[in-house]
Tab-separated table of C-alpha atoms in Angstrom:
chain	number	residue	atom	x	y	z
A	1	UNK	CA	-59.716	33.306	-25.734
A	2	UNK	CA	-60.922	35.652	-23.070
A	3	UNK	CA	-57.526	37.121	-22.452
A	4	UNK	CA	-56.952	37.632	-26.171
A	5	UNK	CA	-60.218	39.613	-26.591
A	6	UNK	CA	-59.352	41.950	-23.719
A	7	UNK	CA	-55.992	42.717	-25.254
A	8	UNK	CA	-57.654	43.741	-28.579
A	9	UNK	CA	-60.054	46.120	-26.755
A	10	UNK	CA	-57.240	47.721	-24.787
A	11	UNK	CA	-55.265	48.392	-27.991
A	12	UNK	CA	-58.175	49.948	-29.955
A	13	UNK	CA	-57.232	53.505	-28.883
A	14	UNK	CA	-53.781	53.245	-30.431
A	15	UNK	CA	-54.839	54.040	-34.094
A	16	UNK	CA	-56.738	57.128	-32.927
A	17	UNK	CA	-53.713	58.309	-30.952
A	18	UNK	CA	-51.495	57.827	-33.979
A	19	UNK	CA	-53.882	59.891	-36.166
A	20	UNK	CA	-53.893	62.727	-33.597
A	21	UNK	CA	-50.126	62.701	-33.401
A	22	UNK	CA	-49.784	62.870	-37.211
A	23	UNK	CA	-52.130	65.889	-37.334
A	24	UNK	CA	-50.121	67.631	-34.644
A	25	UNK	CA	-46.898	66.910	-36.437
A	26	UNK	CA	-48.265	68.424	-39.678
A	27	UNK	CA	-49.203	71.649	-37.888
A	28	UNK	CA	-45.862	71.877	-36.172
A	29	UNK	CA	-44.070	71.438	-39.490
A	30	UNK	CA	-46.094	74.361	-40.960
A	31	UNK	CA	-45.143	76.554	-38.034
A	32	UNK	CA	-41.524	75.494	-38.421
A	33	UNK	CA	-41.423	76.588	-42.082
A	34	UNK	CA	-43.086	79.906	-41.222
A	35	UNK	CA	-40.669	80.533	-38.413
A	36	UNK	CA	-37.670	80.112	-40.696
A	37	UNK	CA	-38.758	83.264	-42.569
A	38	UNK	CA	-39.066	85.337	-39.377
A	39	UNK	CA	-35.578	86.218	-38.195
A	40	UNK	CA	-36.828	87.633	-34.882
A	41	UNK	CA	-38.814	84.519	-34.047
A	42	UNK	CA	-35.848	82.520	-32.735
A	43	UNK	CA	-37.382	81.711	-29.334
A	44	UNK	CA	-40.602	80.628	-31.004
A	45	UNK	CA	-38.633	78.345	-33.322
A	46	UNK	CA	-36.877	76.715	-30.362
A	47	UNK	CA	-40.217	76.099	-28.660
A	48	UNK	CA	-41.639	74.576	-31.842
A	49	UNK	CA	-38.607	72.263	-32.180
A	50	UNK	CA	-38.962	71.190	-28.554
A	51	UNK	CA	-42.619	70.387	-29.106
A	52	UNK	CA	-41.730	68.468	-32.244
A	53	UNK	CA	-39.150	66.412	-30.296
A	54	UNK	CA	-41.743	65.596	-27.661
A	55	UNK	CA	-44.156	64.382	-30.314
A	56	UNK	CA	-41.443	62.177	-31.826
A	57	UNK	CA	-40.727	60.649	-28.408
A	58	UNK	CA	-44.443	59.908	-27.954
A	59	UNK	CA	-44.531	58.176	-31.335
A	60	UNK	CA	-41.465	56.061	-30.529
A	61	UNK	CA	-42.788	55.093	-27.105
A	62	UNK	CA	-46.160	54.164	-28.567
A	63	UNK	CA	-44.528	51.989	-31.224
A	64	UNK	CA	-42.382	50.152	-28.663
A	65	UNK	CA	-45.399	49.604	-26.411
A	66	UNK	CA	-47.376	48.147	-29.300
A	67	UNK	CA	-44.533	45.739	-30.204
A	68	UNK	CA	-44.092	44.633	-26.577
A	69	UNK	CA	-47.817	43.870	-26.238
A	70	UNK	CA	-47.741	41.851	-29.429
A	71	UNK	CA	-44.669	39.887	-28.231
A	72	UNK	CA	-46.213	39.115	-24.836
A	73	UNK	CA	-49.445	38.002	-26.444
A	74	UNK	CA	-47.577	35.721	-28.843
A	75	UNK	CA	-45.432	34.269	-26.042
A	76	UNK	CA	-48.456	33.596	-23.912
A	77	UNK	CA	-50.160	31.680	-26.700
A	78	UNK	CA	-47.032	29.618	-27.410
A	79	UNK	CA	-46.616	28.775	-23.731
A	80	UNK	CA	-50.218	27.793	-23.487
A	81	UNK	CA	-49.918	25.532	-26.526
A	82	UNK	CA	-46.776	23.877	-25.090
A	83	UNK	CA	-48.515	23.043	-21.813
A	84	UNK	CA	-51.471	21.645	-23.721
A	85	UNK	CA	-49.068	19.144	-25.456
A	86	UNK	CA	-47.431	17.836	-22.226
A	87	UNK	CA	-47.618	14.074	-21.563
A	88	UNK	CA	-46.634	12.182	-18.407
A	89	UNK	CA	-45.104	8.685	-18.751
A	90	UNK	CA	-45.621	6.403	-15.785
A	91	UNK	CA	-43.717	3.086	-15.457
A	92	UNK	CA	-44.667	0.134	-13.309
A	93	UNK	CA	-42.155	-1.669	-11.090
A	94	UNK	CA	-41.815	-4.492	-13.620
A	95	UNK	CA	-40.951	-2.027	-16.381
A	96	UNK	CA	-38.425	-0.203	-14.194
A	97	UNK	CA	-36.704	-3.507	-13.491
A	98	UNK	CA	-36.790	-4.558	-17.157
A	99	UNK	CA	-35.070	-1.383	-18.368
A	100	UNK	CA	-32.672	-1.140	-15.442
A	101	UNK	CA	-34.066	2.152	-14.150
A	102	UNK	CA	-33.373	2.938	-10.497
A	103	UNK	CA	-35.236	5.628	-8.556
A	104	UNK	CA	-33.861	6.991	-5.307
A	105	UNK	CA	-34.093	10.054	-3.093
A	106	UNK	CA	-31.614	12.770	-4.008
A	107	UNK	CA	-28.805	13.180	-1.493
A	108	UNK	CA	-25.046	12.859	-0.928
A	109	UNK	CA	-23.333	9.733	-2.238
A	110	UNK	CA	-20.221	8.265	-3.827
A	111	UNK	CA	-19.668	8.197	-7.574
A	112	UNK	CA	-17.470	5.506	-9.122
A	113	UNK	CA	-15.137	6.985	-11.738
A	114	UNK	CA	-13.540	4.629	-14.254
A	115	UNK	CA	-10.452	5.450	-16.277
A	116	UNK	CA	-8.569	3.472	-18.905
A	117	UNK	CA	-4.774	3.358	-19.135
A	118	UNK	CA	-2.363	1.420	-21.343
A	119	UNK	CA	-0.343	-1.287	-19.645
A	120	UNK	CA	1.915	-4.270	-20.232
A	121	UNK	CA	2.414	-7.600	-18.511
A	122	UNK	CA	6.045	-8.215	-17.549
A	123	UNK	CA	7.841	-10.926	-15.578
A	124	UNK	CA	8.101	-10.484	-11.847
A	125	UNK	CA	11.661	-9.163	-11.772
A	126	UNK	CA	11.976	-10.201	-8.135
A	127	UNK	CA	11.673	-13.761	-9.457
A	128	UNK	CA	13.849	-13.489	-12.555
A	129	UNK	CA	17.490	-14.578	-12.839
A	130	UNK	CA	20.203	-14.090	-15.437
A	131	UNK	CA	22.284	-17.260	-15.508
A	132	UNK	CA	25.861	-16.297	-16.370
A	133	UNK	CA	29.016	-18.297	-16.968
A	134	UNK	CA	31.314	-17.449	-14.078
A	135	UNK	CA	34.263	-18.933	-15.928
A	136	UNK	CA	35.224	-19.004	-19.580
A	137	UNK	CA	34.897	-22.298	-21.432
A	138	UNK	CA	33.525	-24.278	-24.342
A	139	UNK	CA	29.929	-25.551	-24.382
A	140	UNK	CA	29.890	-29.357	-24.237
A	141	UNK	CA	26.232	-30.088	-23.435
A	142	UNK	CA	22.968	-28.122	-23.464
A	143	UNK	CA	20.024	-29.663	-21.622
A	144	UNK	CA	17.390	-26.940	-21.674
A	145	UNK	CA	15.862	-24.819	-24.394
A	146	UNK	CA	13.535	-21.835	-24.658
A	147	UNK	CA	10.237	-22.363	-22.841
A	148	UNK	CA	11.368	-25.416	-20.862
A	149	UNK	CA	10.417	-25.735	-17.222
A	150	UNK	CA	13.294	-26.194	-14.783
A	151	UNK	CA	13.679	-27.103	-11.123
A	152	UNK	CA	15.905	-25.376	-8.622
A	153	UNK	CA	19.465	-26.709	-8.969
A	154	UNK	CA	18.794	-28.498	-12.257
A	155	UNK	CA	21.671	-28.469	-14.771
A	156	UNK	CA	21.006	-26.284	-17.816
A	157	UNK	CA	24.306	-26.762	-19.670
A	158	UNK	CA	27.896	-27.950	-19.155
A	159	UNK	CA	31.139	-26.154	-20.056
A	160	UNK	CA	34.716	-27.390	-20.312
A	161	UNK	CA	36.749	-24.728	-18.547
A	162	UNK	CA	40.504	-24.508	-18.049
A	163	UNK	CA	39.930	-21.685	-15.558
A	164	UNK	CA	37.838	-24.025	-13.432
A	165	UNK	CA	40.519	-26.700	-13.563
A	166	UNK	CA	43.115	-24.186	-12.383
A	167	UNK	CA	40.880	-23.119	-9.493
A	168	UNK	CA	40.323	-26.705	-8.407
A	169	UNK	CA	44.031	-27.481	-8.644
A	170	UNK	CA	44.889	-24.428	-6.559
A	171	UNK	CA	42.451	-25.539	-3.892
A	172	UNK	CA	43.804	-29.088	-3.747
A	173	UNK	CA	47.393	-27.823	-3.617
A	174	UNK	CA	46.536	-25.432	-0.797
A	175	UNK	CA	44.808	-28.248	1.042
A	176	UNK	CA	47.972	-30.379	0.911
A	177	UNK	CA	50.203	-27.503	1.973
A	178	UNK	CA	48.037	-26.918	5.004
A	179	UNK	CA	48.341	-30.540	6.003
A	180	UNK	CA	52.139	-30.508	5.597
A	181	UNK	CA	52.471	-27.209	7.486
A	182	UNK	CA	50.253	-28.517	10.290
A	183	UNK	CA	52.403	-31.621	10.786
A	184	UNK	CA	55.632	-29.596	10.655
A	185	UNK	CA	54.385	-27.025	13.176
A	186	UNK	CA	53.261	-29.777	15.544
A	187	UNK	CA	56.678	-31.500	15.391
A	188	UNK	CA	58.598	-28.252	15.953
A	189	UNK	CA	56.428	-27.469	18.954
A	190	UNK	CA	57.269	-30.833	20.549
A	191	UNK	CA	61.017	-30.405	19.870
A	192	UNK	CA	60.963	-26.926	21.362
A	193	UNK	CA	59.185	-28.133	24.488
A	194	UNK	CA	61.841	-30.894	24.896
A	195	UNK	CA	64.591	-28.282	24.521
A	196	UNK	CA	65.865	-30.074	21.438
A	197	UNK	CA	65.315	-27.239	18.948
A	198	UNK	CA	65.205	-23.492	19.466
A	199	UNK	CA	61.924	-21.634	19.805
A	200	UNK	CA	62.543	-19.746	16.574
A	201	UNK	CA	62.143	-22.964	14.572
A	202	UNK	CA	58.763	-23.554	16.162
A	203	UNK	CA	57.649	-19.987	15.478
A	204	UNK	CA	58.672	-20.217	11.818
A	205	UNK	CA	56.803	-23.497	11.409
A	206	UNK	CA	53.708	-22.005	13.029
A	207	UNK	CA	53.921	-19.018	10.697
A	208	UNK	CA	54.119	-21.290	7.646
A	209	UNK	CA	51.044	-23.162	8.885
A	210	UNK	CA	49.078	-19.943	9.256
A	211	UNK	CA	50.072	-18.792	5.752
A	212	UNK	CA	49.000	-22.132	4.262
A	213	UNK	CA	45.591	-21.772	5.915
A	214	UNK	CA	45.207	-18.307	4.405
A	215	UNK	CA	45.972	-19.673	0.932
A	216	UNK	CA	43.460	-22.467	1.450
A	217	UNK	CA	40.739	-20.035	2.475
A	218	UNK	CA	41.438	-17.964	-0.633
A	219	UNK	CA	41.157	-21.040	-2.874
A	220	UNK	CA	37.918	-22.036	-1.129
A	221	UNK	CA	36.388	-18.597	-1.632
A	222	UNK	CA	37.189	-18.689	-5.334
A	223	UNK	CA	35.401	-22.015	-5.745
A	224	UNK	CA	32.457	-20.761	-3.679
A	225	UNK	CA	32.202	-17.820	-6.075
A	226	UNK	CA	31.969	-20.326	-8.926
A	227	UNK	CA	29.002	-22.007	-7.269
A	228	UNK	CA	30.683	-24.748	-5.276
A	229	UNK	CA	29.159	-25.682	-1.934
A	230	UNK	CA	30.945	-27.110	1.099
A	231	UNK	CA	29.681	-30.518	0.072
A	232	UNK	CA	31.243	-30.087	-3.389
A	233	UNK	CA	34.560	-29.153	-1.793
A	234	UNK	CA	34.528	-32.109	0.583
A	235	UNK	CA	34.275	-34.638	-2.260
A	236	UNK	CA	36.618	-32.811	-4.618
A	237	UNK	CA	39.824	-34.654	-3.607
A	238	UNK	CA	38.205	-37.998	-4.483
A	239	UNK	CA	36.950	-36.920	-7.906
A	240	UNK	CA	38.779	-38.131	-11.036
A	241	UNK	CA	40.883	-35.680	-12.987
A	242	UNK	CA	38.497	-35.891	-15.977
A	243	UNK	CA	35.898	-33.877	-14.087
A	244	UNK	CA	38.270	-31.039	-13.214
A	245	UNK	CA	37.289	-28.963	-16.241
A	246	UNK	CA	33.537	-29.620	-16.027
A	247	UNK	CA	31.500	-26.583	-15.068
A	248	UNK	CA	27.727	-26.946	-14.672
A	249	UNK	CA	25.315	-24.076	-15.257
A	250	UNK	CA	22.366	-24.609	-12.891
A	251	UNK	CA	18.908	-23.098	-12.442
A	252	UNK	CA	18.773	-20.812	-9.377
A	253	UNK	CA	15.091	-21.593	-8.706
A	254	UNK	CA	12.096	-23.353	-10.199
A	255	UNK	CA	10.771	-21.534	-13.239
A	256	UNK	CA	10.760	-21.297	-17.020
A	257	UNK	CA	13.567	-20.609	-19.478
A	258	UNK	CA	12.501	-17.386	-21.212
A	259	UNK	CA	15.833	-16.665	-22.946
A	260	UNK	CA	18.723	-18.806	-24.195
A	261	UNK	CA	21.986	-17.465	-25.602
A	262	UNK	CA	24.134	-20.577	-25.902
A	263	UNK	CA	24.775	-23.274	-28.534
A	264	UNK	CA	26.808	-26.463	-28.547
A	265	UNK	CA	30.537	-25.912	-29.154
A	266	UNK	CA	30.388	-22.178	-28.510
A	267	UNK	CA	33.294	-20.519	-26.706
A	268	UNK	CA	31.750	-18.635	-23.807
A	269	UNK	CA	33.505	-15.772	-22.063
A	270	UNK	CA	33.483	-15.186	-18.342
A	271	UNK	CA	30.356	-13.329	-17.120
A	272	UNK	CA	28.485	-14.040	-20.380
A	273	UNK	CA	24.697	-14.330	-19.982
A	274	UNK	CA	23.626	-17.740	-21.277
A	275	UNK	CA	20.090	-18.241	-19.890
A	276	UNK	CA	17.282	-16.200	-18.342
A	277	UNK	CA	14.972	-18.057	-15.977
A	278	UNK	CA	11.726	-16.575	-14.649
A	279	UNK	CA	9.135	-17.778	-12.187
A	280	UNK	CA	5.907	-16.976	-14.037
A	281	UNK	CA	3.711	-18.009	-11.112
A	282	UNK	CA	3.413	-14.269	-10.492
A	283	UNK	CA	3.648	-11.438	-13.018
A	284	UNK	CA	3.753	-7.676	-12.928
A	285	UNK	CA	1.392	-5.351	-14.778
A	286	UNK	CA	3.057	-2.017	-15.492
A	287	UNK	CA	0.484	0.740	-16.094
A	288	UNK	CA	1.320	4.076	-17.723
A	289	UNK	CA	-0.416	6.912	-15.832
A	290	UNK	CA	-0.728	10.366	-17.384
A	291	UNK	CA	0.359	13.328	-15.229
A	292	UNK	CA	-3.162	14.788	-15.164
A	293	UNK	CA	-4.474	11.581	-13.540
A	294	UNK	CA	-1.732	11.082	-10.959
A	295	UNK	CA	-3.639	12.820	-8.171
A	296	UNK	CA	-6.435	10.241	-8.364
A	297	UNK	CA	-4.256	7.102	-8.591
A	298	UNK	CA	-2.905	5.491	-5.423
A	299	UNK	CA	-1.827	2.135	-4.043
A	300	UNK	CA	-4.647	-0.182	-3.011
A	301	UNK	CA	-7.126	0.832	-5.722
A	302	UNK	CA	-8.964	-1.923	-7.591
A	303	UNK	CA	-8.049	-2.479	-11.231
A	304	UNK	CA	-9.576	-4.654	-13.955
A	305	UNK	CA	-7.106	-5.942	-16.551
A	306	UNK	CA	-8.608	-6.509	-19.998
A	307	UNK	CA	-6.141	-8.647	-21.934
A	308	UNK	CA	-8.333	-9.964	-24.733
A	309	UNK	CA	-7.359	-12.884	-26.957
A	310	UNK	CA	-9.768	-15.235	-25.137
A	311	UNK	CA	-8.153	-14.449	-21.780
A	312	UNK	CA	-10.730	-13.596	-19.099
A	313	UNK	CA	-10.549	-10.243	-17.335
A	314	UNK	CA	-8.334	-10.223	-14.250
A	315	UNK	CA	-8.855	-8.085	-11.162
A	316	UNK	CA	-6.218	-6.881	-8.729
A	317	UNK	CA	-4.941	-3.917	-6.763
A	318	UNK	CA	-2.274	-1.315	-7.422
A	319	UNK	CA	0.811	-2.171	-5.358
A	320	UNK	CA	3.054	0.743	-6.253
A	321	UNK	CA	2.850	4.199	-7.855
A	322	UNK	CA	6.128	5.656	-9.085
A	323	UNK	CA	7.183	9.135	-7.921
A	324	UNK	CA	8.801	10.209	-11.214
A	325	UNK	CA	7.869	10.472	-14.900
A	326	UNK	CA	9.627	8.534	-17.632
A	327	UNK	CA	12.044	10.615	-19.691
A	328	UNK	CA	10.634	9.431	-23.024
A	329	UNK	CA	7.052	8.440	-22.167
A	330	UNK	CA	6.345	11.361	-19.787
A	331	UNK	CA	4.098	9.039	-17.798
A	332	UNK	CA	4.338	7.641	-14.280
A	333	UNK	CA	4.485	3.934	-13.472
A	334	UNK	CA	1.764	2.175	-11.495
A	335	UNK	CA	2.442	-1.511	-10.848
A	336	UNK	CA	0.283	-4.502	-9.973
A	337	UNK	CA	1.427	-7.953	-8.813
A	338	UNK	CA	-0.861	-10.727	-10.043
A	339	UNK	CA	-0.938	-14.433	-9.276
A	340	UNK	CA	-0.614	-16.493	-12.450
A	341	UNK	CA	-1.094	-20.152	-11.487
A	342	UNK	CA	-2.371	-21.211	-14.921
A	343	UNK	CA	0.367	-19.284	-16.777
A	344	UNK	CA	-2.287	-17.615	-18.965
A	345	UNK	CA	-0.891	-14.134	-18.381
A	346	UNK	CA	2.183	-13.988	-20.578
A	347	UNK	CA	4.847	-11.275	-20.457
A	348	UNK	CA	4.432	-8.927	-23.397
A	349	UNK	CA	0.627	-8.940	-23.389
């Protein structure tokens, strides 16, 4: 209140100054009109106009000063009122803990930044196998269906294959030729050493033996390519002819049948995919990373996978960040490898 009264006293001279200025302006205007009649009073007219301009400047300055004082006075009152309304809220330790409020000294620290990206669970393609028919044939038996668990080496289906029978027959024929050529070469060697037969006969017999061995190796390799082991080959001569056409499709490792493309009685071509087996004990999570976020994503970072559908959140680390963008998605690939012992993480989630 004291400051407000002083401001009113200091501004009391302003109305008197305004009245004096108006009187001076009136006199100057009279002189101006009189000077217009006097042609020879040009210098006097200029002086009068200069004086008039000075008076106008005084009036403008006075008006601006008055407005500024009023604004400052108003601002001071408003500021004073605002400070009068301030309230300080103090919380006890129990209240800070209840509302989760933490107080600490300002200083350098680490901020955790969270980002969300779309992703998809896929099979671990390092543990996925396409089971193909290595020979053509007709499906005689199917033992496994979609979703079935299989063990390594377990039979999935059986084909009747003429191509397999031909391969087995070629192997057995080559095996017999080798035996005959071996006996013949041994006899010719003995006759040559006894000077009974010429050396050329021995050399020809030895050459025939070598050629028979080459044919046998070729027949063996063909059966190995069809999945036959050395043990299978060793028992092949004692097997009945009825099994010559039987070709077994077997699981390459323990896993789950996730695809089946075979039915009973179907004619299957060579290299046709008939089953897909996956080991779902581990799965991949492929994450789509936008280009603007690539600089902050790297291998080893922690990730929380939110699957939903009553599946608890899963944590893991990024194992790989791709160096290129997808042609259609325009995103980079970040991949996680997760253990899946309970098989709750299903490909496609």
